[in-house]
Tab-separated table of N, CA, C and O in Angstrom:
chain	number	residue	atom	x	y	z
M	1	UNK	N	-17.212	16.577	7.685
M	1	UNK	CA	-16.442	15.938	8.744
M	1	UNK	C	-16.067	14.145	7.961
M	1	UNK	O	-17.279	14.135	7.479
M	2	UNK	N	-14.922	14.330	8.496
M	2	UNK	CA	-14.783	12.939	7.969
M	2	UNK	C	-14.980	11.902	9.380
M	2	UNK	O	-15.221	12.306	10.378
M	3	UNK	N	-15.334	10.725	8.267
M	3	UNK	CA	-15.452	9.604	9.674
M	3	UNK	C	-14.498	8.536	9.654
M	3	UNK	O	-13.024	8.733	9.154
M	4	UNK	N	-14.278	8.360	11.175
M	4	UNK	CA	-13.064	7.410	11.540
M	4	UNK	C	-13.324	5.898	11.556
M	4	UNK	O	-14.244	5.648	12.011
M	5	UNK	N	-12.558	5.283	10.947
M	5	UNK	CA	-12.701	3.557	10.819
M	5	UNK	C	-11.579	3.082	12.040
M	5	UNK	O	-10.548	3.555	11.598
M	6	UNK	N	-11.862	1.894	12.740
M	6	UNK	CA	-11.294	1.630	13.379
M	6	UNK	C	-10.766	0.510	12.351
M	6	UNK	O	-11.143	-0.715	11.952
M	7	UNK	N	-8.895	0.566	11.800
M	7	UNK	CA	-8.897	-0.455	11.051
M	7	UNK	C	-7.818	-1.584	11.697
M	7	UNK	O	-7.514	-3.018	11.207
M	8	UNK	N	-7.790	-1.839	13.200
M	8	UNK	CA	-6.899	-2.865	13.840
M	8	UNK	C	-7.724	-3.971	13.734
M	8	UNK	O	-8.585	-4.101	13.846
M	9	UNK	N	-6.893	-5.353	14.033
M	9	UNK	CA	-7.260	-6.389	13.655
M	9	UNK	C	-8.642	-6.701	14.561
M	9	UNK	O	-9.846	-7.745	14.715
M	10	UNK	N	-8.428	-6.569	15.983
M	10	UNK	CA	-9.017	-6.689	17.070
M	10	UNK	C	-9.633	-8.464	16.955
M	10	UNK	O	-11.048	-8.843	17.319
M	11	UNK	N	-8.765	-9.391	16.727
M	11	UNK	CA	-8.983	-10.820	17.032
M	11	UNK	C	-9.966	-11.148	15.784
M	11	UNK	O	-11.077	-11.915	16.118
M	12	UNK	N	-9.884	-10.327	14.711
M	12	UNK	CA	-10.870	-10.418	13.585
M	12	UNK	C	-10.116	-11.370	12.558
M	12	UNK	O	-8.732	-11.672	12.387
M	13	UNK	N	-10.978	-12.245	12.226
M	13	UNK	CA	-10.370	-13.121	11.439
M	13	UNK	C	-10.457	-12.883	9.927
M	13	UNK	O	-9.686	-13.349	9.050
M	14	UNK	N	-10.471	-11.717	9.411
M	14	UNK	CA	-10.605	-11.518	7.960
M	14	UNK	C	-9.288	-10.337	8.406
M	14	UNK	O	-9.502	-8.704	9.211
M	15	UNK	N	-8.182	-10.264	7.425
M	15	UNK	CA	-7.316	-9.371	7.394
M	15	UNK	C	-6.756	-9.371	5.872
M	15	UNK	O	-7.371	-10.550	5.066
M	16	UNK	N	-6.008	-8.446	5.371
M	16	UNK	CA	-5.238	-8.318	4.284
M	16	UNK	C	-3.422	-9.014	3.828
M	16	UNK	O	-2.826	-8.794	5.193
M	17	UNK	N	-3.506	-9.518	3.023
M	17	UNK	CA	-2.185	-10.378	3.120
M	17	UNK	C	-1.971	-9.575	1.687
M	17	UNK	O	-2.515	-9.854	0.995
M	18	UNK	N	-0.508	-10.169	1.432
M	18	UNK	CA	0.210	-9.814	0.817
M	18	UNK	C	0.884	-11.089	0.351
M	18	UNK	O	1.603	-11.672	0.828
M	19	UNK	N	0.532	-11.817	-0.982
M	19	UNK	CA	0.751	-13.247	-1.539
M	19	UNK	C	2.080	-12.926	-2.542
M	19	UNK	O	1.879	-12.639	-3.415
M	20	UNK	N	2.874	-14.008	-2.556
M	20	UNK	CA	3.678	-14.026	-3.643
M	20	UNK	C	3.871	-15.433	-3.752
M	20	UNK	O	4.533	-16.324	-3.244
M	21	UNK	N	3.582	-15.953	-5.504
M	21	UNK	CA	3.984	-17.182	-5.640
M	21	UNK	C	4.894	-17.410	-6.989
M	21	UNK	O	4.795	-16.839	-7.968
M	22	UNK	N	5.740	-18.095	-6.629
M	22	UNK	CA	6.751	-18.889	-7.623
M	22	UNK	C	6.520	-20.259	-7.949
M	22	UNK	O	7.026	-20.801	-6.945
M	23	UNK	N	6.245	-20.157	-9.473
M	23	UNK	CA	5.744	-21.650	-10.030
M	23	UNK	C	6.731	-21.926	-11.090
M	23	UNK	O	7.131	-20.544	-11.732
M	24	UNK	N	7.705	-22.651	-11.133
M	24	UNK	CA	8.519	-23.571	-12.328
M	24	UNK	C	8.013	-24.503	-12.522
M	24	UNK	O	7.908	-25.451	-11.943
M	25	UNK	N	7.504	-24.661	-13.610
M	25	UNK	CA	6.863	-26.185	-14.492
M	25	UNK	C	7.279	-26.049	-15.963
M	25	UNK	O	7.412	-24.862	-16.619
M	26	UNK	N	7.333	-27.240	-16.423
M	26	UNK	CA	7.001	-27.139	-18.341
M	26	UNK	C	5.788	-27.839	-18.657
M	26	UNK	O	5.534	-28.870	-17.327
M	27	UNK	N	5.656	-27.205	-19.366
M	27	UNK	CA	4.219	-27.601	-19.918
M	27	UNK	C	4.577	-27.753	-21.420
M	27	UNK	O	5.378	-27.006	-21.846
M	28	UNK	N	3.751	-28.682	-22.091
M	28	UNK	CA	3.368	-28.875	-23.686
M	28	UNK	C	2.031	-28.315	-24.150
M	28	UNK	O	1.138	-28.714	-23.321
M	29	UNK	N	2.475	-27.364	-24.548
M	29	UNK	CA	1.082	-26.322	-25.078
M	29	UNK	C	1.428	-25.854	-26.590
M	29	UNK	O	2.662	-25.887	-27.074
M	30	UNK	N	0.416	-25.894	-27.003
M	30	UNK	CA	0.120	-25.163	-28.627
M	30	UNK	C	1.088	-23.764	-28.708
M	30	UNK	O	0.122	-23.219	-27.636
M	31	UNK	N	1.774	-23.648	-29.423
M	31	UNK	CA	2.342	-22.848	-29.456
M	31	UNK	C	1.713	-21.215	-29.725
M	31	UNK	O	1.757	-20.179	-29.270
M	32	UNK	N	0.326	-21.393	-30.307
M	32	UNK	CA	-0.406	-20.432	-30.721
M	32	UNK	C	-1.228	-19.803	-29.585
M	32	UNK	O	-1.257	-18.917	-29.317
M	33	UNK	N	-1.366	-20.565	-28.409
M	33	UNK	CA	-1.946	-20.494	-27.128
M	33	UNK	C	-0.880	-19.651	-26.492
M	33	UNK	O	-1.338	-18.723	-25.358
M	34	UNK	N	0.132	-20.121	-26.437
M	34	UNK	CA	1.547	-19.324	-25.806
M	34	UNK	C	1.513	-17.952	-26.310
M	34	UNK	O	2.835	-17.190	-25.348
M	35	UNK	N	1.289	-17.993	-27.700
M	35	UNK	CA	1.499	-16.230	-28.299
M	35	UNK	C	0.550	-15.549	-27.866
M	35	UNK	O	0.405	-14.482	-28.096
M	36	UNK	N	-0.043	-15.815	-26.796
M	36	UNK	CA	-1.251	-14.776	-26.470
M	36	UNK	C	-0.773	-13.574	-25.646
M	36	UNK	O	0.502	-13.449	-25.142
M	37	UNK	N	-1.558	-12.309	-26.144
M	37	UNK	CA	-1.245	-11.061	-26.160
M	37	UNK	C	-1.360	-10.542	-24.632
M	37	UNK	O	-1.049	-9.822	-23.835
M	38	UNK	N	-2.775	-11.133	-23.834
M	38	UNK	CA	-3.083	-10.458	-22.743
M	38	UNK	C	-2.702	-11.642	-21.508
M	38	UNK	O	-2.503	-12.440	-21.610
M	39	UNK	N	-1.958	-11.169	-20.751
M	39	UNK	CA	-0.896	-11.470	-20.006
M	39	UNK	C	-1.665	-12.154	-18.924
M	39	UNK	O	-1.252	-13.389	-18.339
M	40	UNK	N	-3.024	-11.546	-18.520
M	40	UNK	CA	-3.758	-11.828	-17.546
M	40	UNK	C	-4.368	-12.994	-17.966
M	40	UNK	O	-4.822	-14.053	-17.329
M	41	UNK	N	-5.038	-13.332	-18.960
M	41	UNK	CA	-5.508	-14.516	-19.673
M	41	UNK	C	-4.525	-15.616	-19.731
M	41	UNK	O	-4.370	-16.961	-19.411
M	42	UNK	N	-3.042	-14.918	-19.904
M	42	UNK	CA	-2.041	-16.421	-20.071
M	42	UNK	C	-1.756	-16.837	-18.856
M	42	UNK	O	-1.855	-18.224	-18.740
M	43	UNK	N	-1.750	-16.023	-17.736
M	43	UNK	CA	-1.173	-16.486	-16.380
M	43	UNK	C	-2.699	-17.194	-15.805
M	43	UNK	O	-2.435	-18.062	-15.389
M	44	UNK	N	-3.768	-16.874	-16.461
M	44	UNK	CA	-4.835	-17.831	-15.706
M	44	UNK	C	-4.898	-18.688	-16.231
M	44	UNK	O	-5.157	-20.144	-15.807
M	45	UNK	N	-4.673	-19.535	-17.701
M	45	UNK	CA	-4.078	-20.706	-18.599
M	45	UNK	C	-3.322	-21.832	-17.978
M	45	UNK	O	-3.904	-22.411	-17.674
M	46	UNK	N	-2.006	-20.661	-17.498
M	46	UNK	CA	-0.878	-21.796	-16.779
M	46	UNK	C	-1.373	-21.919	-15.777
M	46	UNK	O	-1.076	-23.055	-15.025
M	47	UNK	N	-1.951	-21.122	-14.831
M	47	UNK	CA	-2.222	-21.523	-13.359
M	47	UNK	C	-3.269	-22.631	-13.519
M	47	UNK	O	-3.067	-23.532	-12.736
M	48	UNK	N	-4.433	-22.578	-14.225
M	48	UNK	CA	-5.446	-23.878	-14.299
M	48	UNK	C	-4.721	-25.037	-14.773
M	48	UNK	O	-4.851	-25.919	-14.253
M	49	UNK	N	-3.785	-24.984	-15.677
M	49	UNK	CA	-3.022	-26.065	-16.090
M	49	UNK	C	-2.155	-26.711	-14.893
M	49	UNK	O	-2.083	-27.790	-14.685
M	50	UNK	N	-1.664	-25.871	-14.204
M	50	UNK	CA	-0.630	-26.293	-13.095
M	50	UNK	C	-1.672	-26.762	-11.865
M	50	UNK	O	-0.828	-27.819	-11.168
M	51	UNK	N	-3.082	-26.402	-11.504
M	51	UNK	CA	-3.593	-26.770	-10.846
M	51	UNK	C	-3.952	-28.133	-10.950
M	51	UNK	O	-4.244	-28.779	-9.829
M	52	UNK	N	-4.232	-28.493	-12.003
M	52	UNK	CA	-4.485	-29.913	-12.492
M	52	UNK	C	-3.348	-31.250	-12.169
M	52	UNK	O	-3.858	-32.130	-11.880
M	53	UNK	N	-2.002	-30.549	-11.937
M	53	UNK	CA	-1.218	-31.390	-11.077
M	53	UNK	C	-0.287	-31.780	-12.202
M	53	UNK	O	-1.109	-31.764	-13.841
M	54	UNK	N	0.551	-32.806	-12.291
M	54	UNK	CA	1.785	-33.299	-13.119
M	54	UNK	C	0.805	-34.575	-14.064
M	54	UNK	O	0.120	-35.194	-13.413
M	55	UNK	N	0.966	-34.790	-15.278
M	55	UNK	CA	0.907	-35.325	-16.120
M	55	UNK	C	1.822	-35.329	-17.243
M	55	UNK	O	2.680	-34.580	-17.123
M	56	UNK	N	1.432	-35.722	-18.310
M	56	UNK	CA	2.042	-36.322	-19.389
M	56	UNK	C	2.194	-34.699	-20.131
M	56	UNK	O	3.349	-34.390	-21.171
M	57	UNK	N	1.744	-34.279	-19.914
M	57	UNK	CA	1.893	-32.645	-20.203
M	57	UNK	C	2.266	-30.999	-19.427
M	57	UNK	O	3.234	-30.351	-19.887
M	58	UNK	N	2.414	-31.939	-18.178
M	58	UNK	CA	2.853	-31.269	-16.896
M	58	UNK	C	3.415	-31.341	-16.145
M	58	UNK	O	3.905	-32.218	-15.865
M	59	UNK	N	4.964	-30.903	-15.895
M	59	UNK	CA	6.153	-31.237	-15.229
M	59	UNK	C	6.556	-30.386	-14.159
M	59	UNK	O	7.215	-29.339	-14.231
M	60	UNK	N	5.955	-30.297	-12.207
M	60	UNK	CA	6.963	-29.299	-11.612
M	60	UNK	C	8.188	-29.334	-11.457
M	60	UNK	O	8.459	-30.339	-11.447
M	61	UNK	N	8.545	-28.289	-11.441
M	61	UNK	CA	10.086	-28.142	-11.029
M	61	UNK	C	10.541	-27.709	-9.332
M	61	UNK	O	10.814	-27.920	-8.720
M	62	UNK	N	9.585	-26.643	-9.277
M	62	UNK	CA	9.805	-25.780	-8.336
M	62	UNK	C	8.518	-24.867	-7.799
M	62	UNK	O	7.658	-23.991	-8.929
M	63	UNK	N	8.320	-24.887	-6.237
M	63	UNK	CA	7.196	-23.772	-5.935
M	63	UNK	C	7.791	-23.429	-4.937
M	63	UNK	O	8.286	-23.981	-3.899
M	64	UNK	N	7.377	-21.816	-4.652
M	64	UNK	CA	7.840	-21.095	-3.949
M	64	UNK	C	6.855	-20.336	-2.988
M	64	UNK	O	5.802	-19.478	-4.042
M	65	UNK	N	5.795	-19.918	-1.891
M	65	UNK	CA	4.770	-19.638	-1.647
M	65	UNK	C	5.147	-18.409	-0.516
M	65	UNK	O	5.617	-19.117	0.752
M	66	UNK	N	5.193	-16.886	0.004
M	66	UNK	CA	5.287	-16.345	0.828
M	66	UNK	C	4.525	-15.401	0.756
M	66	UNK	O	3.484	-14.775	-0.111
M	67	UNK	N	3.600	-15.540	2.359
M	67	UNK	CA	2.104	-14.872	2.520
M	67	UNK	C	2.731	-13.731	3.761
M	67	UNK	O	3.248	-14.379	4.526
M	68	UNK	N	2.334	-12.657	3.481
M	68	UNK	CA	2.783	-11.887	4.701
M	68	UNK	C	1.287	-10.649	4.939
M	68	UNK	O	1.129	-10.335	4.508
M	69	UNK	N	1.098	-11.005	5.959
M	69	UNK	CA	-0.143	-10.000	6.475
M	69	UNK	C	0.481	-8.405	6.649
M	69	UNK	O	1.591	-8.447	7.005
M	70	UNK	N	-0.257	-7.848	6.055
M	70	UNK	CA	0.202	-6.341	5.811
M	70	UNK	C	-0.743	-5.427	6.603
M	70	UNK	O	-2.030	-5.880	6.761
M	71	UNK	N	-0.557	-4.463	7.112
M	71	UNK	CA	-1.583	-3.018	7.894
M	71	UNK	C	-2.390	-2.806	6.943
M	71	UNK	O	-2.284	-2.433	5.589
M	72	UNK	N	-3.645	-2.505	7.182
M	72	UNK	CA	-4.639	-2.272	6.325
M	72	UNK	C	-4.294	-1.173	5.539
M	72	UNK	O	-4.858	-0.678	4.445
M	73	UNK	N	-3.154	0.099	6.146
M	73	UNK	CA	-3.287	1.253	5.483
M	73	UNK	C	-2.541	0.801	4.572
M	73	UNK	O	-2.143	1.906	3.586
M	74	UNK	N	-1.527	0.011	3.979
M	74	UNK	CA	-0.859	-0.132	3.440
M	74	UNK	C	-1.266	-0.562	1.846
M	74	UNK	O	-0.692	-0.846	0.855
M	75	UNK	N	-2.803	-0.909	2.040
M	75	UNK	CA	-3.784	-1.586	1.329
M	75	UNK	C	-4.287	-0.608	0.291
M	75	UNK	O	-4.275	0.650	0.603
M	76	UNK	N	-5.202	-0.460	-0.418
M	76	UNK	CA	-6.119	0.363	-1.548
M	76	UNK	C	-6.828	1.019	-0.880
M	76	UNK	O	-7.664	0.042	0.127
M	77	UNK	N	-7.787	2.266	-1.103
M	77	UNK	CA	-8.740	2.644	-0.044
M	77	UNK	C	-9.866	1.434	-0.242
M	77	UNK	O	-11.054	1.244	0.162
M	78	UNK	N	-10.019	0.939	-1.704
M	78	UNK	CA	-10.825	0.033	-1.771
M	78	UNK	C	-11.006	-1.054	-1.373
M	78	UNK	O	-11.757	-1.788	-0.928
M	79	UNK	N	-9.616	-1.709	-1.280
M	79	UNK	CA	-9.461	-2.592	-0.136
M	79	UNK	C	-9.983	-2.353	1.317
M	79	UNK	O	-10.297	-3.378	1.726
M	80	UNK	N	-9.264	-1.227	1.617
M	80	UNK	CA	-9.766	-1.329	2.685
M	80	UNK	C	-11.218	-1.056	3.452
M	80	UNK	O	-11.892	-1.768	4.142
M	81	UNK	N	-11.841	-0.271	2.203
M	81	UNK	CA	-13.302	-0.535	2.687
M	81	UNK	C	-14.076	-1.925	2.698
M	81	UNK	O	-14.778	-1.965	3.066
M	82	UNK	N	-13.540	-2.507	1.578
M	82	UNK	CA	-14.146	-3.853	1.736
M	82	UNK	C	-14.167	-4.587	2.928
M	82	UNK	O	-14.856	-5.693	3.527
M	83	UNK	N	-12.541	-4.221	3.471
M	83	UNK	CA	-12.242	-5.073	4.724
M	83	UNK	C	-12.980	-4.560	5.741
M	83	UNK	O	-13.850	-5.167	6.778
M	84	UNK	N	-13.254	-3.172	5.936
M	84	UNK	CA	-14.587	-2.874	7.154
M	84	UNK	C	-15.738	-3.293	6.843
M	84	UNK	O	-16.622	-3.593	8.249
M	85	UNK	N	-16.431	-3.327	5.746
M	85	UNK	CA	-17.669	-4.106	5.175
M	85	UNK	C	-17.579	-5.703	5.726
M	85	UNK	O	-18.537	-5.631	6.320
M	86	UNK	N	-16.160	-6.546	5.520
M	86	UNK	CA	-16.244	-7.465	6.044
M	86	UNK	C	-16.256	-7.926	7.430
M	86	UNK	O	-16.670	-8.710	8.124
M	87	UNK	N	-15.689	-7.120	8.312
M	87	UNK	CA	-15.738	-7.039	9.560
M	87	UNK	C	-16.672	-6.613	10.164
M	87	UNK	O	-17.660	-7.200	11.224
M	88	UNK	N	-17.378	-5.798	9.926
M	88	UNK	CA	-18.743	-5.204	10.349
M	88	UNK	C	-19.830	-6.275	10.304
M	88	UNK	O	-20.782	-6.622	10.950
M	89	UNK	N	-20.053	-7.292	8.705
M	89	UNK	CA	-20.623	-8.518	8.608
M	89	UNK	C	-20.546	-9.587	9.860
M	89	UNK	O	-21.427	-9.995	10.201
M	90	UNK	N	-19.116	-9.625	10.305
M	90	UNK	CA	-19.156	-10.560	10.706
M	90	UNK	C	-19.055	-10.363	12.556
M	90	UNK	O	-19.661	-11.122	13.330
M	91	UNK	N	-19.217	-8.999	12.970
M	91	UNK	CA	-19.470	-8.261	14.069
M	91	UNK	C	-21.028	-8.433	14.245
M	91	UNK	O	-21.307	-8.884	15.452
M	92	UNK	N	-22.108	-8.476	13.350
M	92	UNK	CA	-23.661	-8.902	13.522
M	92	UNK	C	-23.918	-10.067	12.984
M	92	UNK	O	-25.245	-10.450	13.339
M	93	UNK	N	-23.169	-10.544	12.508
M	93	UNK	CA	-23.512	-12.343	12.280
M	93	UNK	C	-23.548	-12.990	13.494
M	93	UNK	O	-23.272	-12.987	14.556
């Protein structure tokens, strides 16, 4: 027998969002670091540099952020399970 879970927000403050971020900036960096093959590591390094803000090594040009709440059923099963756990914890808190 399958269990049924109510995934509707019901005034919950925990929801699932799809986030798109576009950043354009110029950075002075060692060429060896920029040749990184691991895209996740490269992205993390660039975002870290960006979060420190503009200085003599980084010049911000453009930023655009788009955030949309999505229905729980659009997310992965793992993310839906985590959403249910978080909502249950808040119910009993």
